[in-house]
Amino acid sequence: EIVLTQSPATLSLFPGERATLSCRASQSVSTYLAWYQQKPGQAPRLLIYDASNRATGIPARFSGSGSGSDFTLTISSLEPEDFAVFYCHQRATWPWTFGHGTKVDIK
Amino acid sequence: EVQLLESGGALVLPGGSLRLACAASGFTFSSYDMTWVRQAPGKGLEWVSRITGSAGSTYYSTYYTDSVKGRFTISRDNSKNTLYLQMNSLRAEDTAVYYCTRDLGPGLAASGFWGQGTLVTVSS
């Protein structure tokens, strides 16, 4: 099973700051990696698929990069509605797996 | 508009069984691979199971995470636009909100659409 390690576990930032979230895979997943955002009491929302493609309706301040084993989700300037938990997810190898999440909270 | 509506969650005794359903609308259900994802209370997301779309065939491929293999069965009824998850030999660690998801698009296996979830509680 591929293990996805997300860091940091928590990121405390002010609105307007840049957020950089990391996801490292225990083996290569090529670019079969997605990022999801989840707010309390809500279902997750797809942000990025195939490592760097924004899903429909996702603002341009969200961007994804990486390939192989190292991936990054960047939020260029945090808006108040961006504070949430973010998960990475690989679909390269069965069983598909999620990272444990990074919580981005308001400083 | 794509809509996914899960049902069937309940309180069940350890060792018991439950069948979840996900009613789909707003798209051609038979054409899409579908996935179940769960989330234990206060915990992260866990991928559970996946079933392929029909692509004109009655044969479907199914996939499971290791912890549910042999206990859970995913299936679909394209005539009813409904996805199912039959859960047997339930354990306390199966307690979670179960989400039904649809792929973003053909060949794009990210979960682009999610239901609101249904809560399964396994407890005596």
Short mmCIF file of C-alpha atoms in Angstrom, two decimals:
data_model
loop_
_atom_site.label_atom_id
_atom_site.label_comp_id
_atom_site.label_asym_id
_atom_site.label_seq_id
_atom_site.Cartn_x
_atom_site.Cartn_y
_atom_site.Cartn_z
CA GLU A 1 0.00 0.00 0.00
CA ILE A 2 1.28 3.45 -0.89
CA VAL A 3 1.54 5.72 2.14
CA LEU A 4 1.01 9.43 1.60
CA THR A 5 2.66 11.66 4.19
CA GLN A 6 1.34 15.18 4.41
CA SER A 7 3.19 18.02 6.08
CA PRO A 8 2.82 20.02 8.12
CA ALA A 9 -0.08 18.58 10.10
CA THR A 10 -1.25 22.09 10.88
CA LEU A 11 -0.44 25.37 9.18
CA SER A 12 -1.39 28.60 10.94
CA LEU A 13 -1.45 31.61 8.63
CA PHE A 14 -3.04 35.02 8.23
CA PRO A 15 -5.47 35.78 5.41
CA GLY A 16 -3.49 37.01 2.44
CA GLU A 17 -0.49 34.82 3.18
CA ARG A 18 0.81 32.08 0.94
CA ALA A 19 0.18 28.47 1.97
CA THR A 20 2.44 25.64 0.86
CA LEU A 21 1.29 22.08 1.62
CA SER A 22 3.38 19.00 0.97
CA CYS A 23 2.42 15.42 0.13
CA ARG A 24 5.10 12.75 -0.14
CA ALA A 25 4.38 9.25 -1.45
CA SER A 26 6.18 6.12 -0.23
CA GLN A 27 6.70 5.17 -3.89
CA SER A 28 6.12 6.85 -7.21
CA VAL A 29 2.53 7.67 -8.15
CA SER A 30 3.53 9.40 -11.40
CA THR A 31 1.04 12.28 -11.61
CA TYR A 32 -1.97 10.29 -10.36
CA LEU A 33 -2.47 12.57 -7.40
CA ALA A 34 -5.39 14.75 -6.38
CA TRP A 35 -6.01 17.33 -3.69
CA TYR A 36 -9.27 17.82 -1.80
CA GLN A 37 -10.49 20.51 0.58
CA GLN A 38 -12.89 19.71 3.41
CA LYS A 39 -14.65 22.16 5.68
CA PRO A 40 -16.36 21.10 8.94
CA GLY A 41 -19.64 19.28 8.37
CA GLN A 42 -19.20 19.20 4.60
CA ALA A 43 -18.21 16.63 2.03
CA PRO A 44 -14.75 17.05 0.52
CA ARG A 45 -14.35 19.11 -2.63
CA LEU A 46 -11.95 18.29 -5.45
CA LEU A 47 -9.40 21.05 -6.02
CA ILE A 48 -6.64 19.53 -8.16
CA TYR A 49 -6.45 16.33 -10.20
CA ASP A 50 -3.56 14.66 -11.99
CA ALA A 51 -1.16 16.67 -9.83
CA SER A 52 -1.61 20.05 -11.48
CA ASN A 53 -5.02 20.41 -13.11
CA ARG A 54 -7.57 22.63 -11.39
CA ALA A 55 -11.08 21.23 -11.20
CA THR A 56 -13.92 23.27 -12.67
CA GLY A 57 -14.74 26.35 -10.64
CA ILE A 58 -11.61 26.25 -8.49
CA PRO A 59 -9.99 29.70 -8.17
CA ALA A 60 -6.62 30.30 -9.78
CA ARG A 61 -5.02 30.95 -6.39
CA PHE A 62 -4.97 27.16 -5.92
CA SER A 63 -2.20 25.38 -7.79
CA GLY A 64 -0.66 21.93 -7.69
CA SER A 65 2.74 20.71 -8.73
CA GLY A 66 4.99 17.70 -8.57
CA SER A 67 5.38 14.22 -9.96
CA GLY A 68 6.72 10.90 -8.83
CA SER A 69 6.83 11.04 -5.04
CA ASP A 70 6.77 14.72 -4.10
CA PHE A 71 3.81 17.01 -4.54
CA THR A 72 2.84 20.49 -3.44
CA LEU A 73 -0.44 22.34 -3.14
CA THR A 74 -0.01 26.10 -3.08
CA ILE A 75 -2.61 28.69 -2.17
CA SER A 76 -1.10 31.95 -3.36
CA SER A 77 -3.06 34.29 -1.10
CA LEU A 78 -5.39 32.85 1.52
CA GLU A 79 -8.98 33.99 1.50
CA PRO A 80 -11.14 33.59 4.64
CA GLU A 81 -13.09 30.76 3.00
CA ASP A 82 -9.92 28.75 2.30
CA PHE A 83 -9.29 27.72 5.89
CA ALA A 84 -10.02 24.01 6.03
CA VAL A 85 -8.40 20.57 5.99
CA PHE A 86 -6.65 19.49 2.79
CA TYR A 87 -6.07 15.89 1.73
CA CYS A 88 -3.93 14.41 -1.00
CA HIS A 89 -5.05 11.19 -2.70
CA GLN A 90 -3.28 8.74 -5.01
CA ARG A 91 -4.88 6.54 -7.64
CA ALA A 92 -1.72 5.04 -9.10
CA THR A 93 -1.89 1.72 -7.28
CA TRP A 94 -4.60 -0.35 -5.55
CA PRO A 95 -5.60 0.19 -2.87
CA TRP A 96 -6.00 3.89 -3.48
CA THR A 97 -5.01 5.90 -0.43
CA PHE A 98 -5.36 9.32 1.16
CA GLY A 99 -2.92 11.32 3.21
CA HIS A 100 -3.85 12.16 6.80
CA GLY A 101 -4.52 15.78 5.97
CA THR A 102 -3.13 19.24 6.64
CA LYS A 103 -5.27 21.65 8.60
CA VAL A 104 -4.89 25.27 7.54
CA ASP A 105 -6.20 27.53 10.26
CA ILE A 106 -6.33 31.23 10.90
CA LYS A 107 -3.44 32.65 12.89
CA GLU B 1 -26.84 18.93 -12.18
CA VAL B 2 -25.04 15.91 -10.77
CA GLN B 3 -26.65 14.71 -7.56
CA LEU B 4 -25.68 11.81 -5.32
CA LEU B 5 -27.90 10.90 -2.39
CA GLU B 6 -26.75 8.26 0.06
CA SER B 7 -29.07 6.36 2.37
CA GLY B 8 -29.09 3.32 4.61
CA GLY B 9 -26.82 4.43 7.40
CA ALA B 10 -27.85 3.26 10.85
CA LEU B 11 -26.76 1.98 14.25
CA VAL B 12 -25.88 -1.70 13.95
CA LEU B 13 -24.45 -4.30 16.32
CA PRO B 14 -20.93 -5.67 15.81
CA GLY B 15 -21.13 -8.61 13.43
CA GLY B 16 -24.25 -7.22 11.81
CA SER B 17 -24.98 -6.25 8.23
CA LEU B 18 -26.11 -3.11 6.44
CA ARG B 19 -26.68 -2.09 2.85
CA LEU B 20 -25.96 1.46 1.77
CA ALA B 21 -27.47 2.94 -1.36
CA CYS B 22 -26.53 5.96 -3.45
CA ALA B 23 -29.17 7.35 -5.79
CA ALA B 24 -27.61 9.18 -8.71
CA SER B 25 -29.17 11.75 -11.02
CA GLY B 26 -28.19 14.41 -13.51
CA PHE B 27 -25.84 12.22 -15.58
CA THR B 28 -25.66 8.92 -17.45
CA PHE B 29 -25.01 6.72 -14.42
CA SER B 30 -24.02 3.61 -16.35
CA SER B 31 -21.10 5.38 -18.02
CA TYR B 32 -19.23 6.31 -14.86
CA ASP B 33 -16.99 4.50 -12.41
CA MET B 34 -18.24 5.02 -8.86
CA THR B 35 -16.43 4.99 -5.53
CA TRP B 36 -17.21 4.75 -1.82
CA VAL B 37 -15.05 6.79 0.58
CA ARG B 38 -15.49 6.82 4.36
CA GLN B 39 -14.50 9.06 7.23
CA ALA B 40 -14.45 7.93 10.84
CA PRO B 41 -15.57 10.55 13.38
CA GLY B 42 -12.88 13.19 13.72
CA LYS B 43 -10.53 11.31 11.38
CA GLY B 44 -9.33 11.55 7.81
CA LEU B 45 -10.64 10.13 4.57
CA GLU B 46 -10.32 6.46 3.65
CA TRP B 47 -10.93 5.04 0.20
CA VAL B 48 -13.18 1.95 0.53
CA SER B 49 -14.28 0.51 -2.81
CA ARG B 50 -14.74 1.21 -6.50
CA ILE B 51 -16.76 -0.23 -9.37
CA THR B 52 -16.27 0.45 -13.02
CA GLY B 53 -18.88 1.71 -15.42
CA SER B 54 -20.55 -0.61 -17.88
CA ALA B 55 -19.12 0.69 -21.16
CA GLY B 56 -21.82 -1.35 -22.85
CA SER B 57 -20.98 -4.53 -20.97
CA THR B 58 -22.59 -6.28 -18.01
CA TYR B 59 -19.17 -7.02 -16.56
CA TYR B 60 -17.84 -4.69 -13.90
CA SER B 61 -14.49 -4.59 -12.20
CA THR B 62 -14.51 -4.05 -8.45
CA TYR B 63 -11.78 -2.99 -6.04
CA TYR B 64 -11.58 -2.88 -2.25
CA THR B 65 -9.29 -1.60 0.45
CA ASP B 66 -7.70 -4.48 2.37
CA SER B 67 -9.62 -3.96 5.61
CA VAL B 68 -13.01 -4.59 3.95
CA LYS B 69 -12.13 -7.35 1.49
CA GLY B 70 -14.36 -10.37 1.98
CA ARG B 71 -16.81 -8.36 4.11
CA PHE B 72 -18.04 -5.57 1.82
CA THR B 73 -19.48 -5.90 -1.69
CA ILE B 74 -19.95 -3.01 -4.08
CA SER B 75 -22.55 -3.28 -6.82
CA ARG B 76 -24.67 -1.15 -9.09
CA ASP B 77 -28.09 -1.24 -10.72
CA ASN B 78 -27.94 0.92 -13.81
CA SER B 79 -31.69 0.55 -14.39
CA LYS B 80 -32.26 2.27 -11.06
CA ASN B 81 -29.28 4.66 -11.26
CA THR B 82 -28.18 3.35 -7.89
CA LEU B 83 -24.89 2.32 -6.34
CA TYR B 84 -24.80 -0.08 -3.39
CA LEU B 85 -22.41 -1.13 -0.65
CA GLN B 86 -23.32 -4.35 1.14
CA MET B 87 -21.49 -4.44 4.45
CA ASN B 88 -21.30 -7.70 6.43
CA SER B 89 -19.47 -8.72 9.60
CA LEU B 90 -19.37 -5.10 10.69
CA ARG B 91 -16.78 -4.00 13.23
CA ALA B 92 -16.49 -0.98 15.48
CA GLU B 93 -13.76 0.37 13.22
CA ASP B 94 -16.24 0.52 10.32
CA THR B 95 -18.03 3.36 12.12
CA ALA B 96 -17.87 6.31 9.74
CA VAL B 97 -19.67 8.62 7.39
CA TYR B 98 -19.80 6.86 4.04
CA TYR B 99 -19.64 9.03 0.93
CA CYS B 100 -20.61 8.02 -2.59
CA THR B 101 -18.51 9.71 -5.26
CA ARG B 102 -18.45 9.96 -9.04
CA ASP B 103 -15.40 10.40 -11.20
CA LEU B 104 -14.73 13.85 -12.56
CA GLY B 105 -15.08 12.52 -16.07
CA PRO B 106 -14.33 9.56 -18.33
CA GLY B 107 -10.72 8.60 -17.71
CA LEU B 108 -10.41 11.15 -14.90
CA ALA B 109 -10.53 9.02 -11.78
CA ALA B 110 -10.52 11.82 -9.22
CA SER B 111 -13.74 12.08 -7.19
CA GLY B 112 -15.23 15.19 -8.71
CA PHE B 113 -18.70 14.80 -7.23
CA TRP B 114 -19.67 13.76 -3.70
CA GLY B 115 -22.88 12.96 -1.88
CA GLN B 116 -23.63 14.38 1.54
CA GLY B 117 -22.75 11.10 3.26
CA THR B 118 -24.58 8.60 5.45
CA LEU B 119 -23.51 7.68 8.98
CA VAL B 120 -22.87 4.08 9.95
CA THR B 121 -22.38 3.39 13.64
CA VAL B 122 -21.26 -0.05 14.77
CA SER B 123 -21.73 -0.40 18.49
CA SER B 124 -23.28 -2.63 21.11
#
